XYZ file of C-alpha atoms in Angstrom:
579
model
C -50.928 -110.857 43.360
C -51.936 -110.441 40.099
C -53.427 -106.620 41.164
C -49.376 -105.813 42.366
C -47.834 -106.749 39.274
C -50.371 -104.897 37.115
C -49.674 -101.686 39.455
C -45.904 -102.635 38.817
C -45.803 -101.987 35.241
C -47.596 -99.153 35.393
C -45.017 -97.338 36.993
C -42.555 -98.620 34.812
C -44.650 -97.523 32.049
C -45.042 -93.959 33.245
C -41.106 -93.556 34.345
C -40.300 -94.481 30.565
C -42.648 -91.839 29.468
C -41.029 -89.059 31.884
C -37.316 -90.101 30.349
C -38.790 -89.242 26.566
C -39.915 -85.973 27.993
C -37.134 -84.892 29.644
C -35.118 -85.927 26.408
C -37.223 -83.401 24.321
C -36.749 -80.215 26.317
C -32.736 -80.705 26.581
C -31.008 -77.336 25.088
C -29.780 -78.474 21.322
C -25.969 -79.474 21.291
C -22.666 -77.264 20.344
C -22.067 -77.518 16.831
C -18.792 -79.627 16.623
C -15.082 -77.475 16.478
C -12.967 -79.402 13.753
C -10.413 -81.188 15.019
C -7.532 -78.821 12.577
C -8.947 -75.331 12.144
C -8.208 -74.038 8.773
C -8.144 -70.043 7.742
C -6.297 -68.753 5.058
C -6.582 -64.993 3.287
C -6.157 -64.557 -0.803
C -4.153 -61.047 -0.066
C -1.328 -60.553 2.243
C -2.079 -56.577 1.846
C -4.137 -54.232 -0.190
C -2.925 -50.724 -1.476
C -5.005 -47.866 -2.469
C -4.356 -44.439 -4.669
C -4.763 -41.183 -2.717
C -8.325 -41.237 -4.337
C -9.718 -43.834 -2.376
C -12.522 -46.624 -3.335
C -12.655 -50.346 -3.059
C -10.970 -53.874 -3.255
C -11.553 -57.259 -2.212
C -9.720 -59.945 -0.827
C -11.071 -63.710 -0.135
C -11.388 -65.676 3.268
C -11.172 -69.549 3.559
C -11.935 -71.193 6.514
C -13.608 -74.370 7.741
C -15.237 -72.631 11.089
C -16.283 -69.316 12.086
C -14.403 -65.991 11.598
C -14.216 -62.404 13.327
C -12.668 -59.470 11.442
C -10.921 -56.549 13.722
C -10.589 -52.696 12.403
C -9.465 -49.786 14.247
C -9.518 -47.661 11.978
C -11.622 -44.921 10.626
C -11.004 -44.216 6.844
C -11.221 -47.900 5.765
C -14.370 -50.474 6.383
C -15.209 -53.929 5.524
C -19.079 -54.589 4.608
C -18.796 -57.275 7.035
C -17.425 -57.986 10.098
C -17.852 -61.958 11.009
C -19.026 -65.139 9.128
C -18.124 -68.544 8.802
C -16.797 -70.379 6.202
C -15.849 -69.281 2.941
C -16.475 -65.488 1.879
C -15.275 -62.615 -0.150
C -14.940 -59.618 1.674
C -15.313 -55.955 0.440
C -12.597 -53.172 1.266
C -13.693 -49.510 0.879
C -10.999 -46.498 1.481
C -11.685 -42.655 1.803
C -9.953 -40.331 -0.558
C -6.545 -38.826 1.235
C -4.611 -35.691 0.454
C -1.952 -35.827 2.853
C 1.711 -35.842 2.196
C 2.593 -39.384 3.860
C 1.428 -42.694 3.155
C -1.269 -44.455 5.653
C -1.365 -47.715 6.767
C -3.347 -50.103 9.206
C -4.500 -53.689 9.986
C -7.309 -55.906 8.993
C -6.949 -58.895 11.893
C -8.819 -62.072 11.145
C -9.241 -64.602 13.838
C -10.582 -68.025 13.412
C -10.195 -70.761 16.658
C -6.764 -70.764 17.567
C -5.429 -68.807 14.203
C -4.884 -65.174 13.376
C -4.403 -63.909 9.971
C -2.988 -60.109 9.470
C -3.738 -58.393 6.115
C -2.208 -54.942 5.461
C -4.052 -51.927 4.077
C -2.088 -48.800 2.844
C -3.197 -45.805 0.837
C -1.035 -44.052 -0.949
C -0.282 -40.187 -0.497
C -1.575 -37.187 -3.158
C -0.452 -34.572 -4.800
C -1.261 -31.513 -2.277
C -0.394 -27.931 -1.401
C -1.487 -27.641 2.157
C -1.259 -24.281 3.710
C -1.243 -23.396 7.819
C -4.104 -21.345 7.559
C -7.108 -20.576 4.966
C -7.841 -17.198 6.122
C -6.099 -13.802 7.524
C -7.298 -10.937 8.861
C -4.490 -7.970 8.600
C -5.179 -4.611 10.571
C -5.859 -1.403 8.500
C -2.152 -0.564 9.116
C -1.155 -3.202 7.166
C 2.523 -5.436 7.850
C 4.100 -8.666 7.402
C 2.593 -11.786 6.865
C 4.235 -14.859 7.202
C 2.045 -18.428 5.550
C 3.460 -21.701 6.070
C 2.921 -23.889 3.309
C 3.776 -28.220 3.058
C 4.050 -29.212 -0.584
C 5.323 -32.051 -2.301
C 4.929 -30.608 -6.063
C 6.407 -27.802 -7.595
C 4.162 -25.216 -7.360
C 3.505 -21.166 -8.173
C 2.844 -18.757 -6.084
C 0.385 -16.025 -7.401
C -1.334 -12.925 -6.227
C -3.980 -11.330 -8.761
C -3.782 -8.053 -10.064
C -6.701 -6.502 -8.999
C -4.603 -6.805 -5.145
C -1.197 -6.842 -6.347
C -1.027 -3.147 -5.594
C -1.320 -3.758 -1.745
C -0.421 -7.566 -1.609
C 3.383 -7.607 -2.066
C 5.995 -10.797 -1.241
C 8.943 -10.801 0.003
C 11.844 -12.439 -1.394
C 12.065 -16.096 -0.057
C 13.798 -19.072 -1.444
C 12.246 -22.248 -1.528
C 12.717 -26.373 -2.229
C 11.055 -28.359 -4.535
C 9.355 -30.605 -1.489
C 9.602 -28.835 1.583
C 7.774 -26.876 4.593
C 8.419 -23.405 3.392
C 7.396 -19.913 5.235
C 6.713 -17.430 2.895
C 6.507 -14.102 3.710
C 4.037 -11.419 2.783
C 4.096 -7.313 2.869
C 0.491 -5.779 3.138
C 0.269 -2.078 2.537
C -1.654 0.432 4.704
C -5.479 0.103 4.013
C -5.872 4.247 3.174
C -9.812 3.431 1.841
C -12.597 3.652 3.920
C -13.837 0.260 2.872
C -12.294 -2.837 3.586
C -11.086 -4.897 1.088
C -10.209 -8.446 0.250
C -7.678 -9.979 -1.511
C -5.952 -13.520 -1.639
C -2.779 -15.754 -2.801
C -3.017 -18.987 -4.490
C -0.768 -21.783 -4.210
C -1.075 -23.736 -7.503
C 0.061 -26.838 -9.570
C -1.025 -28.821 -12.694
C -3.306 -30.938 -10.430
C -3.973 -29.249 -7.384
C -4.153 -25.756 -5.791
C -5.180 -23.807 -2.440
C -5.869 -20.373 -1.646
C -5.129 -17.880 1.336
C -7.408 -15.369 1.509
C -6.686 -11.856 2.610
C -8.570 -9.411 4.627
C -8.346 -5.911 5.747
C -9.622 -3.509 7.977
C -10.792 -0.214 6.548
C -9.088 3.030 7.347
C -11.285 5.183 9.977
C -11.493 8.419 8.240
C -12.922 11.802 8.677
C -11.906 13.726 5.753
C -13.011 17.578 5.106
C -13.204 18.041 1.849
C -11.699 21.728 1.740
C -9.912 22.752 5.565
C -9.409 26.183 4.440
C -11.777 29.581 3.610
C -10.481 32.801 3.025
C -13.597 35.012 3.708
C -14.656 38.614 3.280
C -15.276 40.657 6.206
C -19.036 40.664 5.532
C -21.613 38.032 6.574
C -22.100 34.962 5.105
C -22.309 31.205 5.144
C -20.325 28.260 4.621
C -21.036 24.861 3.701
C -18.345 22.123 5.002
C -18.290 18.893 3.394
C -17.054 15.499 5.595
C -16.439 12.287 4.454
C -16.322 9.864 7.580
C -16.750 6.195 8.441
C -16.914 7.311 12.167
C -19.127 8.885 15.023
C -18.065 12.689 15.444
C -18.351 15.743 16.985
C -17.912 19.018 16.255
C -16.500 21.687 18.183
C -15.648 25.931 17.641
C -12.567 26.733 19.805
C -11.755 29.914 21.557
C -12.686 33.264 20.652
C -14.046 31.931 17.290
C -17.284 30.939 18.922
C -18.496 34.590 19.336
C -18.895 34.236 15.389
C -18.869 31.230 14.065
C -21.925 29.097 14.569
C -23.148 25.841 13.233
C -26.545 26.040 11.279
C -28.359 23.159 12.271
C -30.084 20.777 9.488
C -32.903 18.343 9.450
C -30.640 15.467 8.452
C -29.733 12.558 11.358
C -26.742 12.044 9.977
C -24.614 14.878 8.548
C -21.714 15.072 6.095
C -22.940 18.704 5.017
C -22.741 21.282 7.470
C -23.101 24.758 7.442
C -21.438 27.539 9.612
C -22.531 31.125 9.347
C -19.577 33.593 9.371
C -20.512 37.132 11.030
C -19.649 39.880 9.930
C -15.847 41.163 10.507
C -16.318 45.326 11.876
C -12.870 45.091 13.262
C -10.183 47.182 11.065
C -8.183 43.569 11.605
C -8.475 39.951 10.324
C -9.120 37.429 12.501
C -9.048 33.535 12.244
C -11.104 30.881 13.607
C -11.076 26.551 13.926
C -13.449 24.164 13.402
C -12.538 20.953 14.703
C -14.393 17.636 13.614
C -13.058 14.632 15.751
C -13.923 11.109 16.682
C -15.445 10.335 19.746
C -13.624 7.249 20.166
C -9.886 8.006 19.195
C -7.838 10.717 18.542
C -8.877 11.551 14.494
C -9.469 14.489 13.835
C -9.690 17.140 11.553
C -9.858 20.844 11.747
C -11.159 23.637 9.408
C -10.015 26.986 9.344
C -11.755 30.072 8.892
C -10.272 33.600 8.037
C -11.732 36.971 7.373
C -8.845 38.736 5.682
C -9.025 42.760 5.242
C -8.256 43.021 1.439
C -6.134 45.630 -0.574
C -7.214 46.198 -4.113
C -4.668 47.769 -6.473
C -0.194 46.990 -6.428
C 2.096 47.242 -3.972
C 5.513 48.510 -4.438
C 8.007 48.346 -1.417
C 10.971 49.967 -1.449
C 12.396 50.954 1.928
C 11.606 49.563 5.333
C 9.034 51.684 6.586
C 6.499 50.951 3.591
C 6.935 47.653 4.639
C 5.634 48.524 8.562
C 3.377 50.786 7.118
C 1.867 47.941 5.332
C 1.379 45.894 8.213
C -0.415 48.532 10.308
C -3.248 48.453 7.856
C -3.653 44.474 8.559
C -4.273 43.850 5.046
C -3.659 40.113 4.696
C -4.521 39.467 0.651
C -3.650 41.766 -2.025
C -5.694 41.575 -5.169
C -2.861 43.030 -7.322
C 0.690 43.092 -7.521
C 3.553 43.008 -5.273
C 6.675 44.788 -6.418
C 10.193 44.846 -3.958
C 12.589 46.444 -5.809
C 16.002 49.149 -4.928
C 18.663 48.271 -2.522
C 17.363 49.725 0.296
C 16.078 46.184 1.777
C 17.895 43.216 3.482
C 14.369 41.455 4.303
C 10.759 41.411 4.367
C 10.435 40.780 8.038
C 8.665 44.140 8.685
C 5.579 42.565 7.005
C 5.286 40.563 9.900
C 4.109 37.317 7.776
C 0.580 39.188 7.609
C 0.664 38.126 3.700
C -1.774 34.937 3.188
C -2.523 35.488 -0.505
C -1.287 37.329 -3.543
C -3.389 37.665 -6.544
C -1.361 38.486 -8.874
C 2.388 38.747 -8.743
C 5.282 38.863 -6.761
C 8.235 40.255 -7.909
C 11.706 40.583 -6.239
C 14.144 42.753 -7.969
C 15.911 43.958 -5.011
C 19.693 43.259 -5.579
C 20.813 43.690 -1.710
C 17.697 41.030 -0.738
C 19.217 38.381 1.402
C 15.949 36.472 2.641
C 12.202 36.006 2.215
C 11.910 36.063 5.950
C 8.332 38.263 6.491
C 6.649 36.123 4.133
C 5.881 32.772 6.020
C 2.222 32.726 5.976
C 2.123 33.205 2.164
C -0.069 30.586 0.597
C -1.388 31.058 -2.388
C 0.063 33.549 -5.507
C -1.867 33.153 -8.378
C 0.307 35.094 -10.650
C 4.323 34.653 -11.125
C 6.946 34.855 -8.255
C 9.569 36.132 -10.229
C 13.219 36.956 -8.236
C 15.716 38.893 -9.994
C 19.277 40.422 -9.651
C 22.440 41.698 -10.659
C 25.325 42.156 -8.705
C 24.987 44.516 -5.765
C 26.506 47.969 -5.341
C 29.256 46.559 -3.413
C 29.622 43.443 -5.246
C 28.928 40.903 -2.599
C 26.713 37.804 -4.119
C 25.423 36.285 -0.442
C 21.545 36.793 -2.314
C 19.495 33.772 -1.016
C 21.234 30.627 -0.029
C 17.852 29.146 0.375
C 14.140 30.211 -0.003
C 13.443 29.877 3.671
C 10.510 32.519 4.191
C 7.971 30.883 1.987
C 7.599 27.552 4.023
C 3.853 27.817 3.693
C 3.395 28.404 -0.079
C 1.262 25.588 -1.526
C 1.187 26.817 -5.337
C 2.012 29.259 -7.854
C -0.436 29.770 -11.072
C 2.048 31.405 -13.274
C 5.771 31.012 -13.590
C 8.390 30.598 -11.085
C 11.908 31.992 -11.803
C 14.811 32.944 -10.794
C 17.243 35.197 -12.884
C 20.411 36.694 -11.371
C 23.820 37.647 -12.813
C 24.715 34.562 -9.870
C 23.587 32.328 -7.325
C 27.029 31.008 -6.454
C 25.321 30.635 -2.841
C 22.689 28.828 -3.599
C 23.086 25.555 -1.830
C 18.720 24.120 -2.046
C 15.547 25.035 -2.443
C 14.902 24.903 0.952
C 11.671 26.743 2.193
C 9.695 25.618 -0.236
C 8.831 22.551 1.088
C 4.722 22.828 1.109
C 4.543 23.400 -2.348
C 2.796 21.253 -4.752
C 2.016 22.632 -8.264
C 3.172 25.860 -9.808
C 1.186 26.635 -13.620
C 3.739 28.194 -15.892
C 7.483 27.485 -15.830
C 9.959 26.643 -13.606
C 13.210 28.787 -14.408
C 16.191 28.743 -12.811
C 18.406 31.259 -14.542
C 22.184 32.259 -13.623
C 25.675 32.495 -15.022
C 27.220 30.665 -11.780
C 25.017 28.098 -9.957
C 28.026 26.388 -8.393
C 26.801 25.323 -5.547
C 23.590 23.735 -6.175
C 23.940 20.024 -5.550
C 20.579 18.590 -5.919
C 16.453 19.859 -5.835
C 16.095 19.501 -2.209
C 13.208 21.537 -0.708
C 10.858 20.542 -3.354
C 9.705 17.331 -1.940
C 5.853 18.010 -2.556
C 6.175 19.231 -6.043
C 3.677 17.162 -8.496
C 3.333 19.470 -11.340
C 4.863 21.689 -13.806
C 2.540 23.451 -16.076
C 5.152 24.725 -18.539
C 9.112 24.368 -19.065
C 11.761 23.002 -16.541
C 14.827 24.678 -17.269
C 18.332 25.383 -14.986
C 21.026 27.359 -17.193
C 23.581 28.803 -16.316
C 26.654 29.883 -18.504
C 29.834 31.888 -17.981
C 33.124 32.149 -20.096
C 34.884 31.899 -16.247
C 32.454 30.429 -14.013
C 32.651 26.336 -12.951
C 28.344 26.891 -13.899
C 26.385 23.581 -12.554
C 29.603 22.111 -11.549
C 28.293 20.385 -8.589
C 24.818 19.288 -9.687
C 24.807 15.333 -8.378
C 21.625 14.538 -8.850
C 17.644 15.594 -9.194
C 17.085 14.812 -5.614
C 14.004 16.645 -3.678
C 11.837 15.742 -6.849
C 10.359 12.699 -6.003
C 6.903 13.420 -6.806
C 6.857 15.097 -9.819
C 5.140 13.680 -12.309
C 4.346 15.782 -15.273
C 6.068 18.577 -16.992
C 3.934 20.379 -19.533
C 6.754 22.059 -21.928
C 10.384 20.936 -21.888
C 12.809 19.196 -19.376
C 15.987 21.860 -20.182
C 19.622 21.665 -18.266
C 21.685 23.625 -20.343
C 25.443 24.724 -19.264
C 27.131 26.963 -21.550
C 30.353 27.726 -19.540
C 33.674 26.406 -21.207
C 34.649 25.331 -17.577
C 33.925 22.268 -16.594
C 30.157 22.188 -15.942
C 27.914 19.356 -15.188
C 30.694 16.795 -14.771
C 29.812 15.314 -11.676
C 26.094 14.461 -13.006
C 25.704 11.073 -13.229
C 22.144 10.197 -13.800
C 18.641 11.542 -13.263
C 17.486 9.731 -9.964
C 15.086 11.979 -8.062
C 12.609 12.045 -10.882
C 11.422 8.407 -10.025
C 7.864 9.566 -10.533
C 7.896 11.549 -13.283
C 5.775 10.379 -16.536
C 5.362 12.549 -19.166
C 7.238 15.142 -20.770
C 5.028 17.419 -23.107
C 7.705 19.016 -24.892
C 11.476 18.239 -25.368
C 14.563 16.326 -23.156
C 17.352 18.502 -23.631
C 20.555 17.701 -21.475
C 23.058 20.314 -23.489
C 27.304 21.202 -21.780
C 29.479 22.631 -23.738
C 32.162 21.415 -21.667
C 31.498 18.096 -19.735
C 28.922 15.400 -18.857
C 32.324 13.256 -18.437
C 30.258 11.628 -15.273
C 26.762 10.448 -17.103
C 26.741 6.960 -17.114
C 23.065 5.945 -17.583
C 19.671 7.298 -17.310
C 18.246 5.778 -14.089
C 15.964 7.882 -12.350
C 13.687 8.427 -15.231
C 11.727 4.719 -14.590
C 8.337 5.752 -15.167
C 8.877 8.203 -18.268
C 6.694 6.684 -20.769
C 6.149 9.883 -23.328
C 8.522 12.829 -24.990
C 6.908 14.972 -27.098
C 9.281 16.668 -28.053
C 13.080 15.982 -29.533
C 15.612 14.138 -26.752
C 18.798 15.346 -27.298
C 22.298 15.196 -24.913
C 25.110 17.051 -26.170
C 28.006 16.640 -24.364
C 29.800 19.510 -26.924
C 32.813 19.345 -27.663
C 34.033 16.721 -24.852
C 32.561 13.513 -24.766
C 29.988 10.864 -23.060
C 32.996 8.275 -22.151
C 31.331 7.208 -19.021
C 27.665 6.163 -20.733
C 27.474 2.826 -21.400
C 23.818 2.314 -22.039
C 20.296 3.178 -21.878
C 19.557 2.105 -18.640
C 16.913 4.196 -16.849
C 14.246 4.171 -20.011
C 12.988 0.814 -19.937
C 9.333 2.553 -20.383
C 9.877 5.360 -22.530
C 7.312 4.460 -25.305
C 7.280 7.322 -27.640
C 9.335 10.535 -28.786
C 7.770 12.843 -30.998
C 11.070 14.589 -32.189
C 14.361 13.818 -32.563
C 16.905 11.341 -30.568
C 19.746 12.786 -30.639
């Protein structure tokens, strides 16, 4: 008996011990939710400047806490606690146009807490695009720009000259397209260039870039050879891969000398001898071998005459031409009234050095002289009236269409040139050395300079004057027309009527002679009847010097239609009078 109830509490003893153990081991218990969660937030919302940084705002709650962001400019430097904390609000810097906003969501139990975060928007100039590339041929460009400042819009100087705008009109805070005019790239180098959008505060550029111009240039396209052998050097300025070819005939003697260098902008070509009793003319072309550039270079072996030549009736002039002579050193007289036209030269002329003089009064055109290039001396026309008194002598210069310059002086001097209508004919030529005359007691119907696009220089005097007791002299002259280019005259500017008919009266202001810049001697605008139509002096833009006196004289009539100035906004300096 006594062994069972010893055994008896054993077992009792060891089934307490197992409880205890069992007890020990447990997982710990869930911390206790209060029975009234609390959360509360010190800020409602936070705003931030366009620049960005950092805030804070408090949280106060008797449990734990979770903080939810979506966003991606704005963090919190934590993200869940419990209890109370202060939490740290950081913002990127913004340069938009609009304010941003988003949510900081707090959760705690049951309880959700919302706190606002908005950031303010800059000050900005935002353009569509940073960068353009424009072809070499230049165009319009058009740059949307979203602003809400006032703002300039500049393009520097050093690509003002190729960067132009257009003329756009534009709000203070707006999306505004602004358009853009790039010239024709005519370098061989591309260049760069840019516009900047700009306020007190805050700017932007655009920048500009342009293709290069492919070029193959030959430095001189022309040589006038003697008929005996030599050599020429040809000089090319290129940005491209080309190849050079001798067409036709001109192969049997011309032939490129070849040189040690891999890439060549100095070639030479040796010219054979010329044994023919004729001149003969060859091309060189240089072209690209992946577009249609090109170039050419011509060659010519003229048979020379040495001495002058004085042509008088038609069959001197086909005698002439059977000799093939194409350049006279000497020169060339055409005088009586036994010629119409030159047209029995056959255009063999190419060059004249010396003069040309035309003092045949029954002349009516310079047909026979249309490969003329070059006279070195004076191409001096005179006449009186004609045996039968007709006055149809040139109504143009059509013949010369291929004369580039003139060394000496061009004029014209005949008793009239009532049929004169342009200058017509002369449209290839570019500088003539001595002075431009025009000469004649009627020059009624001359209305403007047409003909004489290319001319850029003057060497000497500009002067048109015509006078007659009877004749209406420069009573149709509207305007200088067909002078665009010129740009210097080296002695005086002269238009001088004398008639006591109304002359000049329908001139009413010097446009035409938008280029010209300098005048080395004096301005002289002189009727003695009428400049009753001058009203300003437009035209003249770019004249910045007179060295000379500047005198209009209106004689004994009046300037009732001139009102101002206008015209000689640049004219710095006079030397002489103004009168």
């Amino acid at each position: 008996m006594k062994r069972f109830f010893y055994l008896m509490l054993c077992l009792s003893l060891l089934a307490g011990c197992g409880k205890d153990k069992d007890k020990d081991i447990s997982e710990p218990d869930e911390p206790e939710v209060p029975a009234v969660v609390t959360l509360e937030l010190s800020e409602a919302d936070l705003i931030f400047e366009a620049e960005g940084g950092q805030k804070t705002f408090t949280i106060t709650c008797n449990t734990d806490w979770t903080i939810t962001n979506e966003s991606d400019w704005c963090t919190t430097d934590v993200t869940a606690g419990t209890g109370n904390r202060t939490i740290t609000v950081k913002t990127q810097s913004y340069g938009e146009l609009e304010d941003r906003n988003m949510n900081l969501t707090v959760k705690a139990g049951g309880n959700t807490k919302v706190l606002t975060v908005t950031q303010k928007y800059g000050n900005a100039i935002v353009p569509d695009k940073a960068k353009f590339e424009v072809s070499q041929g230049g165009g319009d460009l058009a740059i949307k720009v979203r602003s809400n400042v006032t703002y300039e819009v500049t393009i520097p100087e050093f690509c003002n000259s190729w960067i132009q705008p257009a003329p756009e009109t534009r709000a203070e805070v707006s999306d505004t397209t602004y358009r853009f005019i790039i010239s024709e790239n005519e370098s061989d180098e591309s260049r760069m260039g840019y516009i900047l959008f700009s306020a007190a505060s805050v700017r932007d550029t655009v920048r500009i870039f342009q293709a290069q111009k492919d070029q193959l240039v030959l430095t001189q396209t022309e040589y006038d050879l003697p008929a005996k052998d030599t050599t020429i050097t040809v000089e090319l300025k290129t940005n491209v891969d080309y190849e050079v070819s001798i067409e036709g005939d001109a192969a049997s003697w011309i032939s490129q000398v070849e040189t040690r260098a891999s890439r060549v902008d100095r070639l030479q070509f040796r010219i054979e001898g010329n044994t023919d009793n004729i001149s003969r003319e060859g091309k060189i072309v240089f072209k690209d071998k992946n577009s249609d550039l090109a170039d050419t270079v011509h060659v010519a072996q003229y048979k020379v005459y040495r001495g002058d030549m004085v042509f008088k009736m038609k069959q001197e002039l086909i005698d002439f031409q059977a000799t093939g002579n194409t350049k006279i050193i000497g020169n060339v007289i055409v005088q009586g009234t036994g010629l119409k036209t030159l047209q029995e030269l056959g255009d063999l002329l190419v060059e004249i050095d010396g003069n040309l003089t035309l003092e045949c009064n029954t002349l009516e055109s310079l047909e026979g002289l249309g490969r003329l290039k070059r006279i070195t001396g004076n191409l001096v026309i005179t006449k009186g009236k004609t045996l039968d008194g007709l006055d149809d002598f040139l109504a143009s210069f059509k013949g010369l269409e291929n004369l580039e310059s003139i060394g000496g002086n061009f004029k014209v001097i005949s008793s009239s040139l009532e049929y004169l209508t342009s200058f017509k004919g002369l449209s290839k030529l570019k500088s003539i050395g001595g002075d431009f005359e025009l000469t004649s007691s009627s020059l009624s119907s001359s209305k403007s300079f047409e003909g004489l696009e290319n001319l850029e220089s003057i060497g000497g005097s500009f002067k048109v004057i015509s006078g007659s007791s009877s004749l209406n002299s420069l009573s149709s002259l509207k305007s200088f027309k067909g002078l665009g280019k010129l740009k210097s005259i080296g002695g005086d500017f002269e238009l001088n009527s004398n008639s006591s008919s109304s002359s000049l009266n329908f001139l009413e202001s010097f446009e035409g002679l938008e280029n010209l810049e300098s005048i080395a001697g004096s301005f002289r605008v002189l009727s003695s009847s009428s400049l009753s139509s001058l009203a300003s002096f437009k035209g003249l833009s770019k004249l910045k010097s007179v060295g000379g006196d500047f005198v209009v004289n209106a004689g004994s009539s009046s300037l009732n239609s001139l009102e101002s100035f206008e015209g000689l906004e640049n004219l710095e300096s006079i030397a002489g009078s103004f009168r």
